[in-house]
Amino acid sequence: MKNFLILLITFLSLSIQAQTNEYEVSSYLEEGFKAPNTNYLGEAWLNPLIRSDESLSYNITKATFKANSTLNWHKHTDRQVLIIVSGKGYYQEKGKQPIVIKEGDILKCTSNTEHWHSSSKNQDVTYLAIYKGETEWTEVLTQEAYDEVSRLLNDE
C-alpha cells in the first residue's frame, strides 16, 4: 500500500507538471525585474508579459514606476495603448498639456507621437503597455521639467 501511494503521488506530480508545460502562462501580478536606469529617472520595474513573434505582432509589458519616477520622451513606430492598473501618474504628448492618469484610465497614443508617462510625485503607477515595434528615445525629461508638471497639475 505504501509503495502504491508513493507511485500515485509521483504519477500525479508528473501529470500536473505535464499539464502546465502545455501552456505558456505568465502573470501580470508578478513585479518583474528592476529596469536598468537608462531612459528614465527614479525607479521602475518591468514584467514583459508577451513578446511579439511570428504569430503575434505586438508586445504587452507591465511597468511599475515608483513615486517621483518618469520615462524620457519617446515614440513608437506604431500605436501604443496604456491601461492604468493602479496608482496615479502623468502623461504628456509633445505640444499638448500634461494630464493626470489614474487607475482605470486607458490611453491611446498614435504612431510616431512623442510622449512620456510617469508615476505622480507621491504615488506609484502600474500600467500595461501594448505596443508594436521599437521604442525610439528622443529627449531627456529632466527632474526640473517633471517637477514643473507636478506643480502645473497641482500634485505636489
XYZ file of C-alpha atoms in Angstrom:
156
model
C 0.000 0.000 0.000
C 2.817 2.383 0.912
C 4.534 1.763 -2.446
C 1.238 2.316 -4.236
C 0.773 5.727 -2.541
C 4.310 6.790 -3.433
C 3.750 5.703 -7.027
C 0.387 7.519 -7.149
C 1.847 10.766 -5.762
C 4.736 10.588 -8.231
C 2.351 9.987 -11.134
C 0.069 12.870 -10.100
C 3.043 15.219 -9.765
C 4.268 14.327 -13.246
C 0.747 14.638 -14.637
C 0.291 18.118 -13.159
C 3.730 19.158 -14.431
C 2.882 17.889 -17.917
C -0.375 19.854 -17.910
C 1.302 23.147 -17.040
C 4.007 22.620 -19.673
C 1.354 22.508 -22.397
C 0.576 26.219 -21.973
C 2.615 29.382 -21.751
C 1.177 31.038 -18.660
C 2.506 34.251 -17.173
C 1.067 36.613 -14.585
C 0.796 40.374 -14.693
C 0.681 40.240 -10.879
C 4.415 39.492 -10.718
C 6.544 42.593 -10.229
C 9.115 41.596 -12.825
C 12.685 42.898 -12.788
C 14.172 46.250 -11.835
C 14.775 48.088 -15.087
C 18.279 49.354 -15.848
C 18.307 53.091 -15.281
C 18.929 54.207 -18.865
C 15.838 56.044 -20.152
C 14.114 57.224 -17.021
C 14.510 58.966 -13.675
C 13.733 57.177 -10.419
C 12.853 53.512 -10.021
C 10.987 51.254 -12.454
C 10.060 47.574 -12.611
C 9.216 45.733 -15.840
C 7.407 42.461 -16.474
C 7.453 41.563 -20.199
C 4.234 39.533 -20.365
C 4.035 38.858 -24.106
C 6.715 39.396 -26.728
C 5.875 39.753 -30.401
C 6.783 36.846 -32.639
C 5.761 35.358 -35.982
C 2.232 34.653 -34.707
C 1.601 37.811 -32.646
C 2.628 41.260 -33.821
C 2.630 43.213 -30.554
C 4.173 43.286 -27.072
C 2.461 43.582 -23.703
C 4.601 44.796 -20.811
C 3.594 45.569 -17.255
C 5.506 48.551 -15.885
C 5.558 49.907 -12.347
C 7.086 53.299 -11.696
C 7.705 54.209 -8.083
C 6.616 57.667 -6.918
C 8.656 60.532 -8.416
C 9.846 58.462 -11.408
C 9.447 59.186 -15.121
C 10.324 57.943 -18.581
C 12.134 60.173 -21.045
C 10.414 61.496 -24.155
C 9.974 58.698 -26.697
C 7.849 57.470 -29.585
C 6.801 54.178 -31.125
C 6.683 53.206 -34.789
C 3.094 52.031 -34.272
C 0.293 52.893 -31.861
C 0.641 52.298 -28.136
C -2.122 51.620 -25.631
C -1.610 52.182 -21.899
C -4.033 50.583 -19.433
C -3.561 52.045 -15.954
C -3.881 49.154 -13.490
C -3.196 51.014 -10.241
C -1.933 54.266 -8.820
C -1.601 57.685 -10.367
C 0.748 59.243 -12.879
C 1.238 61.843 -15.596
C 1.063 61.648 -19.385
C 2.026 64.215 -21.994
C 2.293 64.324 -25.773
C 4.610 66.816 -27.477
C 2.851 70.170 -27.977
C -0.008 69.344 -25.575
C -0.645 69.970 -21.892
C 0.166 67.141 -19.441
C -2.659 65.250 -17.744
C -3.092 63.129 -14.631
C -3.671 59.432 -15.327
C -5.163 57.073 -12.768
C -6.371 53.525 -12.201
C -8.909 52.518 -14.839
C -7.740 55.004 -17.491
C -6.919 53.778 -20.997
C -4.766 55.942 -23.270
C -4.161 55.504 -26.990
C -1.070 57.126 -28.422
C -0.826 57.346 -32.201
C 2.254 56.133 -34.057
C 5.348 58.350 -34.076
C 3.870 60.701 -31.447
C 6.489 61.881 -28.968
C 5.259 61.432 -25.419
C 6.239 60.488 -21.904
C 4.449 58.870 -18.975
C 5.324 58.527 -15.330
C 4.222 57.993 -11.772
C 2.942 61.017 -9.908
C 5.111 62.882 -7.447
C 3.697 60.978 -4.447
C 2.189 57.749 -5.831
C 3.407 54.716 -7.743
C 1.722 53.877 -11.034
C 1.350 50.470 -12.677
C 0.193 50.057 -16.255
C 0.034 47.555 -19.079
C 1.684 48.845 -22.255
C 0.552 47.306 -25.547
C 2.778 48.252 -28.473
C 4.448 47.133 -31.692
C 7.952 47.731 -32.877
C 10.784 49.517 -31.217
C 10.812 52.470 -28.854
C 12.788 55.475 -30.068
C 14.109 57.633 -27.228
C 14.063 61.263 -28.317
C 14.805 63.621 -25.433
C 15.689 63.506 -21.739
C 12.939 64.606 -19.366
C 14.758 66.386 -16.553
C 13.794 66.303 -12.893
C 13.122 70.048 -13.141
C 10.676 69.574 -16.044
C 8.956 66.718 -14.194
C 8.669 68.858 -11.040
C 7.169 71.692 -13.109
C 4.498 69.318 -14.481
C 3.694 68.248 -10.920
C 3.261 71.915 -9.928
C 1.191 72.669 -13.046
C -1.143 69.773 -12.204
C -1.344 70.858 -8.518
C 0.049 67.497 -7.470
C 2.915 68.305 -5.131
